[in-house]
Amino acid sequence: MKLKNQLKAAIRSLSKNKMRTFLTMLGIIIGVASVIAMLAIGQGSKQSIQAQISNLGTNLLTIFPSASMTGGVRMEAGSSVKLTLDDYKAVASRCPAVMYSTPTVRTSGQLIAGSQNWRTSVWGVYPDYFDIRNLTIQSGSVFTTADDRSATKICVIGQTVSKYLFGEGIDPVGKQIRINKIPFLVTGLITAKGQNAFGQDQDDIVIAPFTTVQERMMTITYINSIMVSATTEKMIPEATDEITQVLKERHRLGPSEDPDFTIRSQADIANAATATSGILTILLASIASISLLVGGIGIMNIMLVSVTERTREIGIRMGVGARGRDVLLQFLIEALMISLIGGIIGAGLGILTSEVIASIMKWPVTITLQSILLSFLFSTAIGIFFGWYPARKAASLNPIDALRYE
Amino acid sequence: MGDLEVHALRGIDMEIRKSDFVAIMGKSGSGKSTFMNIVGCLDVPTRGEYFLDGVDVGKMNKDQLAQLRNNKIGFVFQSFNLLSRTSALENVELPLMYNPKVSSHALREKAMKALESVGLADRSHHLPNQLSGGEQQRVAIARALVNDPVVILADEPTGNLDTRTSVEVMDIFQQLNNKGITVVIVTHEPDIAAYTNRNVSFRDGRILKDLQVEHPRKASEELLLIPAISEEETI
Ligand SMILES: Nc1ncnc2c1ncn2[C@@H]1O[C@H](COP(=O)(O)OP(=O)(O)O)[C@@H](O)[C@H]1O
Ligand SMILES: [Mg+2]
């Protein structure tokens, strides 16, 4: 039988039982729609995580001391080897692939302004830090290198800190605060950055000159980490190599020895975060595809009923010359048509659902062509897989038995 | 599903020549349908041989049998067996669909011609449940002859029909037979068998009698004498 006629016959027999065809299709429709919606949500969150991370500055490299092995016992991170300001200076002056750089120290601070108080972390950095982290100042100004050299007691604060100390909408510039009882002048308010990819509030921060924090607040001689930005994103490996070489040399480590520090790029963190959301996407999609599977079983069920109901029709067709494979194809095409049309409607519904979720829940969603193709492929495969057995059953009937069937 | 073995046919030895018009007769359960199903390649005998057009049918596989049914045999099943909710024309088109030699263009034309030859051209778009018994039987005959078969087989074609309609159906068979097509029908009515050239009687799966008909009745002449009432009463 010619394919065109097969298709016509399939459409005819499916339209004879519109309600049943629709209900059978519904399983596939819901399955495909939920797979597409789940993939869209997963993809959307992955992309927004990536966007947030690159917003932090993709050129960013952080160098911190790593746990070193002493006689086979892993020491607490940073417990034995510390980075020093001289390490920083060597990196800053001897690495051409490094553009901006700053040493960092960090401590926690109890802030008091008038009757309000707030606890947050206080960073001591060079002005380069603002370039490395893409931070801008909303009002006031950043401290200068001169401020750092003289260890001036000034700071810039994040929006969250300003809100809790001075109230919403109040410009904190020029106000006096006390950090761990030491008086500081607020010279700037940092532009809001919101939450980062891990849900931390990036506006809950106080940034002060490096020397001020290291010497006046912490009274330490080492530094917590070195932050640098590579000249371009492509130069990250280059910068990593240069830094490794400089620091190994300073720490008297041979080229084959393990470094006593770790260099982490923002890309590493981005990859870890997107891998996590990738796993989430797969999980969501596999739960959704279970409904697709149930839809497939629905097709098989209805096709089996249909084969039994239409035994006489099969007998007539075979009686006038239909071969087994003609009958097989006829039922297979019917199953395939249910799943394919279901797939198309489901894809439409899935896209619609994604858009509705995006606008109501304010979740980021991204519909990719791959996810649509994937669910089409999947629903077609389900049509063939679950349609095969009933079709096979129909094709293997004996014409005379089928004709005699009551 | 009986565990008892039934010998529907035993020791049948029979030859049907080209352009013959044979009536198979006998009481109910005498094996007529079983015989027809074997001749029509719908069923295969447990033992014995059957040659159709010089070909040993027993040696054929299912697909070859299907092809044979399509090309060489036109079967008019007992109780019409038309596809429900499918128009007369499309029912007649059905065998052509399974004939790769017929183009989809020629398909409709051939089916229409077959319907015309049984006098149902104006009913081509009616569904089986909109047709009278005689008309349904004629659609079934049109379907049987649409692929230009060498033999037309009809199992009790007049079983459910009134006298005039029965004669009309026999008229169609006589016309086909005059064109050289071999026709074999099953009937238990001697009146109907009288329109054929040869009457074979079965009893308990064996041939009881095999007689030539000296002067077959002429359906076309008799139709002129019977008043046509059934034409008007159908929709
Ligand atoms: N599928 C079958 N299973 C068992 N017995 C059958 C089957 N088909 C026919 N028979 C038996 O074979 C005999 C001949 O049947 P059939 O050829 O239909 O007779 P007829 O058409 O002459 O009435 C009957 O006894 C019938 O009961
Ligand atoms: Mg019978």
GROMACS .gro file of N, CA and C in nm, chain B residues 106-231:
model
  378
  512ALA      N    1  -0.517   0.603  -1.132
  512ALA     CA    2  -0.607   0.506  -1.196
  512ALA      C    3  -0.703   0.442  -1.096
  513LEU      N    4  -0.666   0.452  -0.968
  513LEU     CA    5  -0.739   0.385  -0.861
  513LEU      C    6  -0.889   0.420  -0.859
  514ARG      N    7  -0.915   0.548  -0.851
  514ARG     CA    8  -1.053   0.596  -0.841
  514ARG      C    9  -1.133   0.560  -0.967
  515GLU      N   10  -1.067   0.575  -1.080
  515GLU     CA   11  -1.132   0.549  -1.208
  515GLU      C   12  -1.176   0.402  -1.218
  516LYS      N   13  -1.082   0.313  -1.181
  516LYS     CA   14  -1.112   0.170  -1.188
  516LYS      C   15  -1.225   0.133  -1.092
  517ALA      N   16  -1.219   0.189  -0.972
  517ALA     CA   17  -1.320   0.158  -0.872
  517ALA      C   18  -1.457   0.206  -0.918
  518MET      N   19  -1.458   0.325  -0.980
  518MET     CA   20  -1.584   0.381  -1.029
  518MET      C   21  -1.641   0.293  -1.139
  519LYS      N   22  -1.553   0.244  -1.227
  519LYS     CA   23  -1.599   0.158  -1.336
  519LYS      C   24  -1.661   0.029  -1.282
  520ALA      N   25  -1.596  -0.026  -1.177
  520ALA     CA   26  -1.648  -0.149  -1.117
  520ALA      C   27  -1.786  -0.124  -1.056
  521LEU      N   28  -1.801  -0.009  -0.991
  521LEU     CA   29  -1.931   0.024  -0.932
  521LEU      C   30  -2.036   0.042  -1.042
  522GLU      N   31  -1.996   0.104  -1.153
  522GLU     CA   32  -2.087   0.121  -1.266
  522GLU      C   33  -2.134  -0.014  -1.318
  523SER      N   34  -2.041  -0.110  -1.327
  523SER     CA   35  -2.075  -0.239  -1.385
  523SER      C   36  -2.174  -0.316  -1.298
  524VAL      N   37  -2.185  -0.281  -1.169
  524VAL     CA   38  -2.288  -0.344  -1.087
  524VAL      C   39  -2.407  -0.251  -1.067
  525GLY      N   40  -2.408  -0.139  -1.143
  525GLY     CA   41  -2.521  -0.047  -1.143
  525GLY      C   42  -2.532   0.039  -1.019
  526LEU      N   43  -2.419   0.074  -0.957
  526LEU     CA   44  -2.425   0.153  -0.834
  526LEU      C   45  -2.345   0.283  -0.843
  527ALA      N   46  -2.325   0.330  -0.967
  527ALA     CA   47  -2.244   0.450  -0.986
  527ALA      C   48  -2.298   0.567  -0.904
  528ASP      N   49  -2.431   0.578  -0.894
  528ASP     CA   50  -2.490   0.692  -0.824
  528ASP      C   51  -2.486   0.676  -0.671
  529ARG      N   52  -2.442   0.561  -0.622
  529ARG     CA   53  -2.437   0.540  -0.477
  529ARG      C   54  -2.293   0.538  -0.423
  530SER      N   55  -2.199   0.585  -0.506
  530SER     CA   56  -2.058   0.567  -0.473
  530SER      C   57  -2.020   0.627  -0.338
  531HIS      N   58  -2.089   0.735  -0.296
  531HIS     CA   59  -2.047   0.799  -0.172
  531HIS      C   60  -2.132   0.762  -0.052
  532HIS      N   61  -2.219   0.663  -0.073
  532HIS     CA   62  -2.301   0.619   0.040
  532HIS      C   63  -2.223   0.522   0.127
  533LEU      N   64  -2.256   0.525   0.255
  533LEU     CA   65  -2.191   0.433   0.348
  533LEU      C   66  -2.270   0.302   0.349
  534PRO      N   67  -2.206   0.191   0.386
  534PRO     CA   68  -2.274   0.062   0.384
  534PRO      C   69  -2.408   0.064   0.457
  535ASN      N   70  -2.416   0.134   0.573
  535ASN     CA   71  -2.544   0.131   0.647
  535ASN      C   72  -2.651   0.218   0.581
  536GLN      N   73  -2.616   0.285   0.470
  536GLN     CA   74  -2.716   0.362   0.395
  536GLN      C   75  -2.762   0.284   0.272
  537LEU      N   76  -2.712   0.160   0.259
  537LEU     CA   77  -2.743   0.080   0.141
  537LEU      C   78  -2.826  -0.042   0.181
  538SER      N   79  -2.911  -0.087   0.087
  538SER     CA   80  -2.990  -0.207   0.113
  538SER      C   81  -2.900  -0.330   0.103
  539GLY      N   82  -2.953  -0.444   0.147
  539GLY     CA   83  -2.875  -0.568   0.142
  539GLY      C   84  -2.826  -0.600   0.003
  540GLY      N   85  -2.915  -0.584  -0.096
  540GLY     CA   86  -2.878  -0.614  -0.234
  540GLY      C   87  -2.769  -0.520  -0.283
  541GLU      N   88  -2.781  -0.394  -0.243
  541GLU     CA   89  -2.681  -0.296  -0.285
  541GLU      C   90  -2.546  -0.324  -0.220
  542GLN      N   91  -2.551  -0.360  -0.092
  542GLN     CA   92  -2.425  -0.395  -0.023
  542GLN      C   93  -2.360  -0.515  -0.091
  543GLN      N   94  -2.443  -0.612  -0.132
  543GLN     CA   95  -2.388  -0.729  -0.198
  543GLN      C   96  -2.325  -0.690  -0.331
  544ARG      N   97  -2.387  -0.595  -0.399
  544ARG     CA   98  -2.331  -0.551  -0.527
  544ARG      C   99  -2.200  -0.475  -0.507
  545VAL      N  100  -2.192  -0.396  -0.398
  545VAL     CA  101  -2.064  -0.330  -0.366
  545VAL      C  102  -1.957  -0.436  -0.343
  546ALA      N  103  -1.995  -0.542  -0.269
  546ALA     CA  104  -1.900  -0.650  -0.241
  546ALA      C  105  -1.855  -0.717  -0.370
  547ILE      N  106  -1.947  -0.731  -0.466
  547ILE     CA  107  -1.911  -0.791  -0.595
  547ILE      C  108  -1.818  -0.697  -0.672
  548ALA      N  109  -1.852  -0.567  -0.670
  548ALA     CA  110  -1.767  -0.469  -0.738
  548ALA      C  111  -1.625  -0.475  -0.680
  549ARG      N  112  -1.615  -0.489  -0.548
  549ARG     CA  113  -1.485  -0.498  -0.485
  549ARG      C  114  -1.412  -0.624  -0.531
  550ALA      N  115  -1.489  -0.733  -0.551
  550ALA     CA  116  -1.427  -0.859  -0.592
  550ALA      C  117  -1.374  -0.853  -0.735
  551LEU      N  118  -1.439  -0.772  -0.820
  551LEU     CA  119  -1.398  -0.776  -0.961
  551LEU      C  120  -1.310  -0.659  -1.002
  552VAL      N  121  -1.282  -0.569  -0.908
  552VAL     CA  122  -1.212  -0.445  -0.944
  552VAL      C  123  -1.069  -0.469  -0.991
  553ASN      N  124  -1.006  -0.576  -0.941
  553ASN     CA  125  -0.867  -0.602  -0.978
  553ASN      C  126  -0.854  -0.697  -1.097
  554ASP      N  127  -0.963  -0.712  -1.176
  554ASP     CA  128  -0.966  -0.802  -1.290
  554ASP      C  129  -0.917  -0.942  -1.255
  555PRO      N  130  -0.987  -1.011  -1.164
  555PRO     CA  131  -0.940  -1.143  -1.120
  555PRO      C  132  -0.968  -1.250  -1.225
  556VAL      N  133  -0.901  -1.364  -1.214
  556VAL     CA  134  -0.930  -1.475  -1.304
  556VAL      C  135  -1.047  -1.557  -1.250
  557VAL      N  136  -1.065  -1.552  -1.118
  557VAL     CA  137  -1.177  -1.625  -1.061
  557VAL      C  138  -1.247  -1.541  -0.954
  558ILE      N  139  -1.382  -1.547  -0.959
  558ILE     CA  140  -1.460  -1.479  -0.856
  558ILE      C  141  -1.528  -1.586  -0.773
  559LEU      N  142  -1.512  -1.575  -0.641
  559LEU     CA  143  -1.568  -1.672  -0.548
  559LEU      C  144  -1.671  -1.602  -0.462
  560ALA      N  145  -1.789  -1.661  -0.447
  560ALA     CA  146  -1.892  -1.597  -0.366
  560ALA      C  147  -1.956  -1.701  -0.275
  561ASP      N  148  -1.946  -1.677  -0.144
  561ASP     CA  149  -2.002  -1.770  -0.046
  561ASP      C  150  -2.144  -1.725  -0.011
  562GLU      N  151  -2.243  -1.802  -0.056
  562GLU     CA  152  -2.385  -1.770  -0.036
  562GLU      C  153  -2.416  -1.625  -0.068
  563PRO      N  154  -2.396  -1.584  -0.193
  563PRO     CA  155  -2.417  -1.443  -0.230
  563PRO      C  156  -2.563  -1.402  -0.223
  564THR      N  157  -2.653  -1.496  -0.229
  564THR     CA  158  -2.795  -1.458  -0.229
  564THR      C  159  -2.863  -1.499  -0.099
  565GLY      N  160  -2.782  -1.540  -0.003
  565GLY     CA  161  -2.835  -1.592   0.123
  565GLY      C  162  -2.933  -1.500   0.194
  566ASN      N  163  -2.904  -1.369   0.192
  566ASN     CA  164  -2.987  -1.277   0.269
  566ASN      C  165  -3.075  -1.189   0.179
  567LEU      N  166  -3.091  -1.230   0.052
  567LEU     CA  167  -3.159  -1.141  -0.041
  567LEU      C  168  -3.294  -1.195  -0.084
  568ASP      N  169  -3.383  -1.100  -0.122
  568ASP     CA  170  -3.514  -1.142  -0.175
  568ASP      C  171  -3.499  -1.193  -0.317
  569THR      N  172  -3.606  -1.244  -0.372
  569THR     CA  173  -3.599  -1.314  -0.501
  569THR      C  174  -3.545  -1.227  -0.613
  570ARG      N  175  -3.605  -1.109  -0.628
  570ARG     CA  176  -3.563  -1.025  -0.741
  570ARG      C  177  -3.416  -0.984  -0.728
  571THR      N  178  -3.379  -0.943  -0.605
  571THR     CA  179  -3.240  -0.902  -0.584
  571THR      C  180  -3.146  -1.018  -0.610
  572SER      N  181  -3.187  -1.139  -0.572
  572SER     CA  182  -3.105  -1.257  -0.598
  572SER      C  183  -3.083  -1.275  -0.748
  573VAL      N  184  -3.189  -1.256  -0.824
  573VAL     CA  185  -3.177  -1.272  -0.969
  573VAL      C  186  -3.085  -1.164  -1.026
  574GLU      N  187  -3.097  -1.041  -0.971
  574GLU     CA  188  -3.009  -0.934  -1.017
  574GLU      C  189  -2.862  -0.969  -0.994
  575VAL      N  190  -2.836  -1.024  -0.874
  575VAL     CA  191  -2.699  -1.063  -0.843
  575VAL      C  192  -2.652  -1.173  -0.937
  576MET      N  193  -2.739  -1.271  -0.963
  576MET     CA  194  -2.701  -1.380  -1.054
  576MET      C  195  -2.678  -1.327  -1.195
  577ASP      N  196  -2.754  -1.223  -1.230
  577ASP     CA  197  -2.735  -1.160  -1.361
  577ASP      C  198  -2.593  -1.103  -1.372
  578ILE      N  199  -2.549  -1.037  -1.265
  578ILE     CA  200  -2.414  -0.981  -1.267
  578ILE      C  201  -2.311  -1.092  -1.284
  579PHE      N  202  -2.329  -1.202  -1.209
  579PHE     CA  203  -2.234  -1.314  -1.220
  579PHE      C  204  -2.233  -1.373  -1.360
  580GLN      N  205  -2.353  -1.384  -1.420
  580GLN     CA  206  -2.359  -1.438  -1.557
  580GLN      C  207  -2.287  -1.347  -1.656
  581GLN      N  208  -2.305  -1.215  -1.637
  581GLN     CA  209  -2.236  -1.121  -1.726
  581GLN      C  210  -2.084  -1.135  -1.714
  582LEU      N  211  -2.037  -1.147  -1.586
  582LEU     CA  212  -1.892  -1.162  -1.563
  582LEU      C  213  -1.842  -1.291  -1.626
  583ASN      N  214  -1.921  -1.398  -1.608
  583ASN     CA  215  -1.882  -1.527  -1.662
  583ASN      C  216  -1.875  -1.523  -1.815
  584ASN      N  217  -1.968  -1.447  -1.876
  584ASN     CA  218  -1.968  -1.433  -2.022
  584ASN      C  219  -1.841  -1.363  -2.071
  585LYS      N  220  -1.783  -1.280  -1.981
  585LYS     CA  221  -1.658  -1.212  -2.019
  585LYS      C  222  -1.538  -1.303  -2.004
  586GLY      N  223  -1.560  -1.427  -1.956
  586GLY     CA  224  -1.450  -1.522  -1.946
  586GLY      C  225  -1.397  -1.544  -1.807
  587ILE      N  226  -1.459  -1.478  -1.707
  587ILE     CA  227  -1.412  -1.495  -1.570
  587ILE      C  228  -1.474  -1.621  -1.511
  588THR      N  229  -1.392  -1.700  -1.446
  588THR     CA  230  -1.441  -1.819  -1.378
  588THR      C  231  -1.518  -1.776  -1.253
  589VAL      N  232  -1.636  -1.830  -1.231
  589VAL     CA  233  -1.716  -1.792  -1.115
  589VAL      C  234  -1.754  -1.918  -1.037
  590VAL      N  235  -1.729  -1.916  -0.906
  590VAL     CA  236  -1.772  -2.025  -0.820
  590VAL      C  237  -1.856  -1.966  -0.709
  591ILE      N  238  -1.980  -2.018  -0.694
  591ILE     CA  239  -2.063  -1.967  -0.584
  591ILE      C  240  -2.106  -2.082  -0.496
  592VAL      N  241  -2.136  -2.049  -0.370
  592VAL     CA  242  -2.193  -2.148  -0.279
  592VAL      C  243  -2.340  -2.113  -0.264
  593THR      N  244  -2.426  -2.213  -0.273
  593THR     CA  245  -2.568  -2.189  -0.247
  593THR      C  246  -2.632  -2.320  -0.204
  594HIS      N  247  -2.735  -2.308  -0.121
  594HIS     CA  248  -2.808  -2.431  -0.092
  594HIS      C  249  -2.944  -2.430  -0.160
  595GLU      N  250  -2.966  -2.328  -0.245
  595GLU     CA  251  -3.094  -2.320  -0.317
  595GLU      C  252  -3.078  -2.373  -0.459
  596PRO      N  253  -3.148  -2.475  -0.496
  596PRO     CA  254  -3.139  -2.531  -0.632
  596PRO      C  255  -3.179  -2.427  -0.737
  597ASP      N  256  -3.274  -2.337  -0.702
  597ASP     CA  257  -3.317  -2.231  -0.794
  597ASP      C  258  -3.200  -2.145  -0.839
  598ILE      N  259  -3.118  -2.112  -0.740
  598ILE     CA  260  -3.002  -2.027  -0.770
  598ILE      C  261  -2.897  -2.106  -0.848
  599ALA      N  262  -2.877  -2.229  -0.808
  599ALA     CA  263  -2.778  -2.314  -0.876
  599ALA      C  264  -2.813  -2.332  -1.023
  600ALA      N  265  -2.941  -2.317  -1.056
  600ALA     CA  266  -2.985  -2.338  -1.193
  600ALA      C  267  -2.934  -2.231  -1.289
  601TYR      N  268  -2.882  -2.120  -1.234
  601TYR     CA  269  -2.826  -2.017  -1.320
  601TYR      C  270  -2.682  -2.049  -1.361
  602THR      N  271  -2.623  -2.151  -1.297
  602THR     CA  272  -2.483  -2.183  -1.326
  602THR      C  273  -2.474  -2.296  -1.428
  603ASN      N  274  -2.349  -2.329  -1.467
  603ASN     CA  275  -2.329  -2.433  -1.568
  603ASN      C  276  -2.302  -2.570  -1.508
  604ARG      N  277  -2.261  -2.570  -1.378
  604ARG     CA  278  -2.219  -2.696  -1.318
  604ARG      C  279  -2.254  -2.695  -1.170
  605ASN      N  280  -2.318  -2.798  -1.122
  605ASN     CA  281  -2.358  -2.806  -0.982
  605ASN      C  282  -2.282  -2.918  -0.913
  606VAL      N  283  -2.210  -2.881  -0.805
  606VAL     CA  284  -2.135  -2.980  -0.729
  606VAL      C  285  -2.196  -2.988  -0.590
  607SER      N  286  -2.239  -3.107  -0.548
  607SER     CA  287  -2.301  -3.123  -0.417
  607SER      C  288  -2.203  -3.185  -0.319
  608PHE      N  289  -2.196  -3.124  -0.199
  608PHE     CA  290  -2.110  -3.175  -0.093
  608PHE      C  291  -2.196  -3.242   0.013
  609ARG      N  292  -2.138  -3.345   0.078
  609ARG     CA  293  -2.201  -3.398   0.199
  609ARG      C  294  -2.089  -3.451   0.289
  610ASP      N  295  -2.088  -3.402   0.410
  610ASP     CA  296  -1.987  -3.442   0.509
  610ASP      C  297  -1.845  -3.431   0.454
  611GLY      N  298  -1.819  -3.325   0.385
  611GLY     CA  299  -1.684  -3.301   0.338
  611GLY      C  300  -1.646  -3.380   0.214
  612ARG      N  301  -1.741  -3.452   0.156
  612ARG     CA  302  -1.708  -3.525   0.033
  612ARG      C  303  -1.798  -3.478  -0.080
  613ILE      N  304  -1.755  -3.503  -0.206
  613ILE     CA  305  -1.838  -3.469  -0.320
  613ILE      C  306  -1.940  -3.580  -0.341
  614LEU      N  307  -2.067  -3.537  -0.342
  614LEU     CA  308  -2.174  -3.634  -0.357
  614LEU      C  309  -2.212  -3.648  -0.504
  615LYS      N  310  -2.230  -3.532  -0.567
  615LYS     CA  311  -2.270  -3.530  -0.708
  615LYS      C  312  -2.193  -3.420  -0.780
  616ASP      N  313  -2.171  -3.435  -0.907
  616ASP     CA  314  -2.106  -3.331  -0.988
  616ASP      C  315  -2.171  -3.333  -1.125
  617LEU      N  316  -2.267  -3.240  -1.147
  617LEU     CA  317  -2.349  -3.247  -1.269
  617LEU      C  318  -2.336  -3.121  -1.353
  618GLN      N  319  -2.333  -3.137  -1.485
  618GLN     CA  320  -2.341  -3.024  -1.576
  618GLN      C  321  -2.487  -2.980  -1.583
  619VAL      N  322  -2.513  -2.852  -1.597
  619VAL     CA  323  -2.649  -2.802  -1.614
  619VAL      C  324  -2.675  -2.791  -1.764
  620GLU      N  325  -2.778  -2.861  -1.808
  620GLU     CA  326  -2.804  -2.865  -1.953
  620GLU      C  327  -2.843  -2.728  -2.009
  621HIS      N  328  -2.946  -2.668  -1.947
  621HIS     CA  329  -2.993  -2.538  -1.996
  621HIS      C  330  -3.000  -2.440  -1.881
  622PRO      N  331  -2.890  -2.368  -1.853
  622PRO     CA  332  -2.891  -2.272  -1.742
  622PRO      C  333  -2.997  -2.165  -1.764
  623ARG      N  334  -3.055  -2.119  -1.652
  623ARG     CA  335  -3.154  -2.011  -1.662
  623ARG      C  336  -3.082  -1.881  -1.698
  624LYS      N  337  -3.154  -1.793  -1.767
  624LYS     CA  338  -3.093  -1.665  -1.809
  624LYS      C  339  -3.148  -1.554  -1.721
  625ALA      N  340  -3.067  -1.502  -1.632
  625ALA     CA  341  -3.111  -1.401  -1.535
  625ALA      C  342  -3.159  -1.274  -1.604
  626SER      N  343  -3.089  -1.233  -1.708
  626SER     CA  344  -3.123  -1.107  -1.775
  626SER      C  345  -3.263  -1.113  -1.833
  627GLU      N  346  -3.301  -1.230  -1.891
  627GLU     CA  347  -3.435  -1.243  -1.949
  627GLU      C  348  -3.541  -1.244  -1.841
  628GLU      N  349  -3.511  -1.315  -1.729
  628GLU     CA  350  -3.610  -1.325  -1.622
  628GLU      C  351  -3.636  -1.192  -1.554
  629LEU      N  352  -3.530  -1.109  -1.547
  629LEU     CA  353  -3.545  -0.980  -1.480
  629LEU      C  354  -3.651  -0.894  -1.546
  630LEU      N  355  -3.665  -0.908  -1.679
  630LEU     CA  356  -3.763  -0.829  -1.752
  630LEU      C  357  -3.905  -0.867  -1.710
  631LEU      N  358  -3.921  -0.989  -1.659
  631LEU     CA  359  -4.055  -1.036  -1.624
  631LEU      C  360  -4.093  -1.005  -1.479
  632ILE      N  361  -3.989  -0.986  -1.393
  632ILE     CA  362  -4.019  -0.957  -1.253
  632ILE      C  363  -4.033  -0.806  -1.235
  633PRO      N  364  -4.146  -0.761  -1.175
  633PRO     CA  365  -4.161  -0.615  -1.155
  633PRO      C  366  -4.053  -0.560  -1.061
  634ALA      N  367  -4.001  -0.444  -1.100
  634ALA     CA  368  -3.893  -0.383  -1.021
  634ALA      C  369  -3.951  -0.300  -0.908
  635ILE      N  370  -3.962  -0.357  -0.790
  635ILE     CA  371  -4.014  -0.282  -0.676
  635ILE      C  372  -3.901  -0.236  -0.584
  636SER      N  373  -3.803  -0.321  -0.570
  636SER     CA  374  -3.697  -0.292  -0.472
  636SER      C  375  -3.617  -0.168  -0.509
  637GLU      N  376  -3.625  -0.126  -0.635
  637GLU     CA  377  -3.549  -0.008  -0.676
  637GLU      C  378  -3.595   0.117  -0.602
   0.00000   0.00000   0.00000
